JSON list of C-alpha atoms in Angstrom, two decimals:
[
{"chain": "A", "resi": 1101, "resn": "MET", "atom": "CA", "xyz": [28.52, 14.53, -17.39]},
{"chain": "A", "resi": 1102, "resn": "LYS", "atom": "CA", "xyz": [29.26, 10.92, -16.56]},
{"chain": "A", "resi": 1103, "resn": "PRO", "atom": "CA", "xyz": [30.99, 8.17, -18.54]},
{"chain": "A", "resi": 1104, "resn": "GLU", "atom": "CA", "xyz": [28.58, 5.96, -20.43]},
{"chain": "A", "resi": 1105, "resn": "ILE", "atom": "CA", "xyz": [28.49, 3.15, -22.93]},
{"chain": "A", "resi": 1106, "resn": "ILE", "atom": "CA", "xyz": [26.79, 4.37, -26.10]},
{"chain": "A", "resi": 1107, "resn": "ASN", "atom": "CA", "xyz": [25.18, 1.77, -28.34]},
{"chain": "A", "resi": 1108, "resn": "LEU", "atom": "CA", "xyz": [25.70, 2.61, -31.98]},
{"chain": "A", "resi": 1109, "resn": "PRO", "atom": "CA", "xyz": [23.41, 1.86, -34.89]},
{"chain": "A", "resi": 1110, "resn": "LYS", "atom": "CA", "xyz": [24.01, -1.59, -36.35]},
{"chain": "A", "resi": 1111, "resn": "ILE", "atom": "CA", "xyz": [22.90, -2.13, -39.93]},
{"chain": "A", "resi": 1112, "resn": "LEU", "atom": "CA", "xyz": [22.83, -5.86, -40.62]},
{"chain": "A", "resi": 1113, "resn": "ASP", "atom": "CA", "xyz": [23.62, -7.01, -44.14]},
{"chain": "A", "resi": 1114, "resn": "LYS", "atom": "CA", "xyz": [24.57, -10.43, -45.45]},
{"chain": "A", "resi": 1115, "resn": "ARG", "atom": "CA", "xyz": [27.54, -8.73, -47.18]},
{"chain": "A", "resi": 1116, "resn": "GLY", "atom": "CA", "xyz": [28.82, -7.41, -43.84]},
{"chain": "A", "resi": 1117, "resn": "ASN", "atom": "CA", "xyz": [27.47, -5.20, -41.10]},
{"chain": "A", "resi": 1118, "resn": "LEU", "atom": "CA", "xyz": [27.89, -1.46, -40.79]},
{"chain": "A", "resi": 1119, "resn": "SER", "atom": "CA", "xyz": [27.92, 0.82, -37.73]},
{"chain": "A", "resi": 1120, "resn": "PHE", "atom": "CA", "xyz": [28.54, 4.54, -37.41]},
{"chain": "A", "resi": 1121, "resn": "PHE", "atom": "CA", "xyz": [28.44, 7.49, -35.05]},
{"chain": "A", "resi": 1122, "resn": "GLU", "atom": "CA", "xyz": [27.79, 11.15, -35.64]},
{"chain": "A", "resi": 1123, "resn": "HIS", "atom": "CA", "xyz": [27.06, 14.32, -33.75]},
{"chain": "A", "resi": 1124, "resn": "PRO", "atom": "CA", "xyz": [24.53, 15.01, -32.30]},
{"chain": "A", "resi": 1125, "resn": "ASN", "atom": "CA", "xyz": [22.71, 11.69, -32.74]},
{"chain": "A", "resi": 1126, "resn": "GLN", "atom": "CA", "xyz": [25.19, 9.42, -30.94]},
{"chain": "A", "resi": 1127, "resn": "LEU", "atom": "CA", "xyz": [28.01, 11.69, -29.75]},
{"chain": "A", "resi": 1128, "resn": "PRO", "atom": "CA", "xyz": [27.49, 14.58, -27.30]},
{"chain": "A", "resi": 1129, "resn": "PHE", "atom": "CA", "xyz": [30.27, 16.57, -29.00]},
{"chain": "A", "resi": 1130, "resn": "GLU", "atom": "CA", "xyz": [31.54, 17.54, -32.43]},
{"chain": "A", "resi": 1131, "resn": "ILE", "atom": "CA", "xyz": [34.62, 15.58, -33.53]},
{"chain": "A", "resi": 1132, "resn": "CYS", "atom": "CA", "xyz": [37.78, 17.63, -33.78]},
{"chain": "A", "resi": 1133, "resn": "ARG", "atom": "CA", "xyz": [40.47, 14.91, -33.72]},
{"chain": "A", "resi": 1134, "resn": "THR", "atom": "CA", "xyz": [40.65, 11.17, -34.42]},
{"chain": "A", "resi": 1135, "resn": "TYR", "atom": "CA", "xyz": [43.44, 8.75, -33.56]},
{"chain": "A", "resi": 1136, "resn": "TRP", "atom": "CA", "xyz": [43.86, 5.03, -32.97]},
{"chain": "A", "resi": 1137, "resn": "ILE", "atom": "CA", "xyz": [45.93, 2.67, -30.85]},
{"chain": "A", "resi": 1138, "resn": "TYR", "atom": "CA", "xyz": [47.10, -0.67, -32.26]},
{"chain": "A", "resi": 1139, "resn": "ASP", "atom": "CA", "xyz": [49.87, -3.29, -32.03]},
{"chain": "A", "resi": 1140, "resn": "VAL", "atom": "CA", "xyz": [49.91, -3.01, -28.25]},
{"chain": "A", "resi": 1141, "resn": "PRO", "atom": "CA", "xyz": [52.32, -5.65, -26.84]},
{"chain": "A", "resi": 1142, "resn": "GLY", "atom": "CA", "xyz": [50.87, -8.10, -24.32]},
{"chain": "A", "resi": 1143, "resn": "GLY", "atom": "CA", "xyz": [50.63, -6.68, -20.81]},
{"chain": "A", "resi": 1144, "resn": "GLU", "atom": "CA", "xyz": [51.16, -3.05, -21.84]},
{"chain": "A", "resi": 1145, "resn": "VAL", "atom": "CA", "xyz": [48.98, -0.22, -20.54]},
{"chain": "A", "resi": 1146, "resn": "ARG", "atom": "CA", "xyz": [48.05, 2.92, -22.49]},
{"chain": "A", "resi": 1147, "resn": "GLY", "atom": "CA", "xyz": [46.65, 6.18, -21.21]},
{"chain": "A", "resi": 1148, "resn": "SER", "atom": "CA", "xyz": [47.27, 6.71, -17.50]},
{"chain": "A", "resi": 1149, "resn": "HIS", "atom": "CA", "xyz": [46.23, 10.35, -17.66]},
{"chain": "A", "resi": 1150, "resn": "ALA", "atom": "CA", "xyz": [43.24, 12.68, -17.51]},
{"chain": "A", "resi": 1151, "resn": "PHE", "atom": "CA", "xyz": [42.19, 15.73, -19.49]},
{"chain": "A", "resi": 1152, "resn": "LYS", "atom": "CA", "xyz": [41.25, 19.08, -18.00]},
{"chain": "A", "resi": 1153, "resn": "GLU", "atom": "CA", "xyz": [38.86, 19.95, -20.85]},
{"chain": "A", "resi": 1154, "resn": "GLN", "atom": "CA", "xyz": [38.83, 17.23, -23.51]},
{"chain": "A", "resi": 1155, "resn": "HIS", "atom": "CA", "xyz": [35.98, 14.74, -23.97]},
{"chain": "A", "resi": 1156, "resn": "GLU", "atom": "CA", "xyz": [36.58, 11.45, -25.79]},
{"chain": "A", "resi": 1157, "resn": "PHE", "atom": "CA", "xyz": [34.68, 8.55, -27.29]},
{"chain": "A", "resi": 1158, "resn": "ILE", "atom": "CA", "xyz": [36.46, 5.19, -27.64]},
{"chain": "A", "resi": 1159, "resn": "VAL", "atom": "CA", "xyz": [35.41, 2.19, -29.76]},
{"chain": "A", "resi": 1160, "resn": "ALA", "atom": "CA", "xyz": [37.04, -1.24, -30.05]},
{"chain": "A", "resi": 1161, "resn": "LEU", "atom": "CA", "xyz": [36.96, -1.60, -33.83]},
{"chain": "A", "resi": 1162, "resn": "SER", "atom": "CA", "xyz": [38.70, -4.96, -33.54]},
{"chain": "A", "resi": 1163, "resn": "GLY", "atom": "CA", "xyz": [39.53, -7.22, -30.61]},
{"chain": "A", "resi": 1164, "resn": "SER", "atom": "CA", "xyz": [38.98, -6.15, -27.04]},
{"chain": "A", "resi": 1165, "resn": "PHE", "atom": "CA", "xyz": [40.46, -4.11, -24.20]},
{"chain": "A", "resi": 1166, "resn": "ASP", "atom": "CA", "xyz": [39.44, -2.69, -20.85]},
{"chain": "A", "resi": 1167, "resn": "ILE", "atom": "CA", "xyz": [39.18, 0.97, -19.89]},
{"chain": "A", "resi": 1168, "resn": "VAL", "atom": "CA", "xyz": [39.58, 1.70, -16.19]},
{"chain": "A", "resi": 1169, "resn": "LEU", "atom": "CA", "xyz": [38.20, 5.10, -15.18]},
{"chain": "A", "resi": 1170, "resn": "ASN", "atom": "CA", "xyz": [38.80, 6.87, -11.88]},
{"chain": "A", "resi": 1171, "resn": "ASP", "atom": "CA", "xyz": [36.81, 9.92, -10.78]},
{"chain": "A", "resi": 1172, "resn": "GLY", "atom": "CA", "xyz": [39.22, 10.71, -7.94]},
{"chain": "A", "resi": 1173, "resn": "GLU", "atom": "CA", "xyz": [37.35, 8.53, -5.46]},
{"chain": "A", "resi": 1174, "resn": "LYS", "atom": "CA", "xyz": [36.41, 5.25, -7.13]},
{"chain": "A", "resi": 1175, "resn": "GLU", "atom": "CA", "xyz": [37.37, 3.14, -10.12]},
{"chain": "A", "resi": 1176, "resn": "GLU", "atom": "CA", "xyz": [35.08, 1.60, -12.69]},
{"chain": "A", "resi": 1177, "resn": "LYS", "atom": "CA", "xyz": [36.08, -0.83, -15.45]},
{"chain": "A", "resi": 1178, "resn": "PHE", "atom": "CA", "xyz": [34.47, -0.95, -18.88]},
{"chain": "A", "resi": 1179, "resn": "SER", "atom": "CA", "xyz": [35.23, -3.81, -21.28]},
{"chain": "A", "resi": 1180, "resn": "LEU", "atom": "CA", "xyz": [34.97, -2.94, -24.94]},
{"chain": "A", "resi": 1181, "resn": "ASN", "atom": "CA", "xyz": [34.72, -5.81, -27.40]},
{"chain": "A", "resi": 1182, "resn": "ARG", "atom": "CA", "xyz": [31.97, -4.90, -29.87]},
{"chain": "A", "resi": 1183, "resn": "SER", "atom": "CA", "xyz": [32.42, -2.48, -32.75]},
{"chain": "A", "resi": 1184, "resn": "TYR", "atom": "CA", "xyz": [28.84, -1.23, -32.36]},
{"chain": "A", "resi": 1185, "resn": "GLU", "atom": "CA", "xyz": [29.30, 0.30, -28.92]},
{"chain": "A", "resi": 1186, "resn": "GLY", "atom": "CA", "xyz": [31.74, 2.77, -27.44]},
{"chain": "A", "resi": 1187, "resn": "LEU", "atom": "CA", "xyz": [32.58, 4.56, -24.23]},
{"chain": "A", "resi": 1188, "resn": "PHE", "atom": "CA", "xyz": [32.03, 8.28, -23.78]},
{"chain": "A", "resi": 1189, "resn": "ILE", "atom": "CA", "xyz": [34.59, 9.72, -21.34]},
{"chain": "A", "resi": 1190, "resn": "PRO", "atom": "CA", "xyz": [33.99, 13.28, -20.16]},
{"chain": "A", "resi": 1191, "resn": "LYS", "atom": "CA", "xyz": [36.77, 15.58, -19.03]},
{"chain": "A", "resi": 1192, "resn": "MET", "atom": "CA", "xyz": [38.41, 15.08, -15.62]},
{"chain": "A", "resi": 1193, "resn": "TYR", "atom": "CA", "xyz": [38.33, 11.28, -15.53]},
{"chain": "A", "resi": 1194, "resn": "TRP", "atom": "CA", "xyz": [41.62, 9.44, -15.11]},
{"chain": "A", "resi": 1195, "resn": "ARG", "atom": "CA", "xyz": [41.78, 6.72, -17.76]},
{"chain": "A", "resi": 1196, "resn": "ARG", "atom": "CA", "xyz": [43.89, 3.62, -18.28]},
{"chain": "A", "resi": 1197, "resn": "LEU", "atom": "CA", "xyz": [43.54, 1.22, -21.23]},
{"chain": "A", "resi": 1198, "resn": "GLU", "atom": "CA", "xyz": [44.72, -2.31, -20.53]},
{"chain": "A", "resi": 1199, "resn": "ASN", "atom": "CA", "xyz": [44.23, -5.99, -21.27]},
{"chain": "A", "resi": 1200, "resn": "PHE", "atom": "CA", "xyz": [44.50, -5.57, -25.05]},
{"chain": "A", "resi": 1201, "resn": "SER", "atom": "CA", "xyz": [43.74, -8.71, -27.06]},
{"chain": "A", "resi": 1202, "resn": "THR", "atom": "CA", "xyz": [45.86, -9.70, -30.04]},
{"chain": "A", "resi": 1203, "resn": "ASN", "atom": "CA", "xyz": [45.20, -7.48, -33.07]},
{"chain": "A", "resi": 1204, "resn": "SER", "atom": "CA", "xyz": [42.97, -5.09, -31.11]},
{"chain": "A", "resi": 1205, "resn": "LEU", "atom": "CA", "xyz": [42.29, -1.66, -32.55]},
{"chain": "A", "resi": 1206, "resn": "ALA", "atom": "CA", "xyz": [41.07, 1.22, -30.39]},
{"chain": "A", "resi": 1207, "resn": "LEU", "atom": "CA", "xyz": [39.56, 4.19, -32.23]},
{"chain": "A", "resi": 1208, "resn": "ILE", "atom": "CA", "xyz": [39.42, 7.41, -30.23]},
{"chain": "A", "resi": 1209, "resn": "VAL", "atom": "CA", "xyz": [37.60, 10.59, -31.25]},
{"chain": "A", "resi": 1210, "resn": "SER", "atom": "CA", "xyz": [37.95, 13.83, -29.33]},
{"chain": "A", "resi": 1211, "resn": "ASP", "atom": "CA", "xyz": [36.27, 17.21, -29.16]},
{"chain": "A", "resi": 1212, "resn": "SER", "atom": "CA", "xyz": [39.67, 18.98, -29.13]},
{"chain": "A", "resi": 1213, "resn": "LEU", "atom": "CA", "xyz": [42.87, 19.23, -31.09]},
{"chain": "A", "resi": 1214, "resn": "TYR", "atom": "CA", "xyz": [45.99, 17.86, -29.41]},
{"chain": "A", "resi": 1215, "resn": "ASN", "atom": "CA", "xyz": [47.05, 20.16, -26.57]},
{"chain": "A", "resi": 1216, "resn": "ALA", "atom": "CA", "xyz": [49.85, 18.94, -24.27]},
{"chain": "A", "resi": 1217, "resn": "SER", "atom": "CA", "xyz": [48.83, 21.41, -21.55]},
{"chain": "A", "resi": 1218, "resn": "ASP", "atom": "CA", "xyz": [45.38, 19.78, -21.29]},
{"chain": "A", "resi": 1219, "resn": "TYR", "atom": "CA", "xyz": [46.90, 16.50, -20.06]},
{"chain": "A", "resi": 1220, "resn": "ILE", "atom": "CA", "xyz": [47.18, 15.67, -16.37]},
{"chain": "A", "resi": 1221, "resn": "ARG", "atom": "CA", "xyz": [49.84, 12.96, -16.13]},
{"chain": "A", "resi": 1222, "resn": "ASN", "atom": "CA", "xyz": [50.24, 12.78, -12.34]},
{"chain": "A", "resi": 1223, "resn": "PHE", "atom": "CA", "xyz": [47.47, 10.98, -10.46]},
{"chain": "A", "resi": 1224, "resn": "GLU", "atom": "CA", "xyz": [47.96, 12.94, -7.23]},
{"chain": "A", "resi": 1225, "resn": "GLU", "atom": "CA", "xyz": [47.73, 16.23, -9.15]},
{"chain": "A", "resi": 1226, "resn": "PHE", "atom": "CA", "xyz": [44.56, 14.91, -10.82]},
{"chain": "A", "resi": 1227, "resn": "LYS", "atom": "CA", "xyz": [42.94, 14.11, -7.45]},
{"chain": "A", "resi": 1228, "resn": "LYS", "atom": "CA", "xyz": [43.87, 17.56, -6.14]},
{"chain": "A", "resi": 1229, "resn": "LEU", "atom": "CA", "xyz": [42.36, 19.30, -9.18]},
{"chain": "A", "resi": 1230, "resn": "LYS", "atom": "CA", "xyz": [39.26, 17.09, -9.02]},
{"chain": "A", "resi": 1231, "resn": "ASN", "atom": "CA", "xyz": [38.69, 18.03, -5.37]},
{"chain": "A", "resi": 1232, "resn": "GLU", "atom": "CA", "xyz": [38.88, 21.73, -6.27]},
{"chain": "A", "resi": 1233, "resn": "ILE", "atom": "CA", "xyz": [35.96, 21.43, -8.70]}
]
């Protein structure tokens, strides 16, 4: 599996637009956990870790931010700034969220419950594990 931007349905209405995601139509996994990141001070970075098993889907519900992914060899940057698209991140990708705009809101859904042992917080350890796959 590779990271990919997923375009979500956009229902236009003069009273306000509506978008959604669900499994299996938009998401390649069933949602087990949902959390959000907000009130990020200017210049701060979130993430800076990888998951051994967890898959995630991230949407910028408000504002904008960048997600920098590393597969152990190269980096790729995704800019999220529309609430009708999100980024699917499979397991074993190092991720860093940065460049948060004022009042941005990042919604993250995961296929797993929180599990501290699933996190890889050292980049060199991540590269070593990635090379073993």
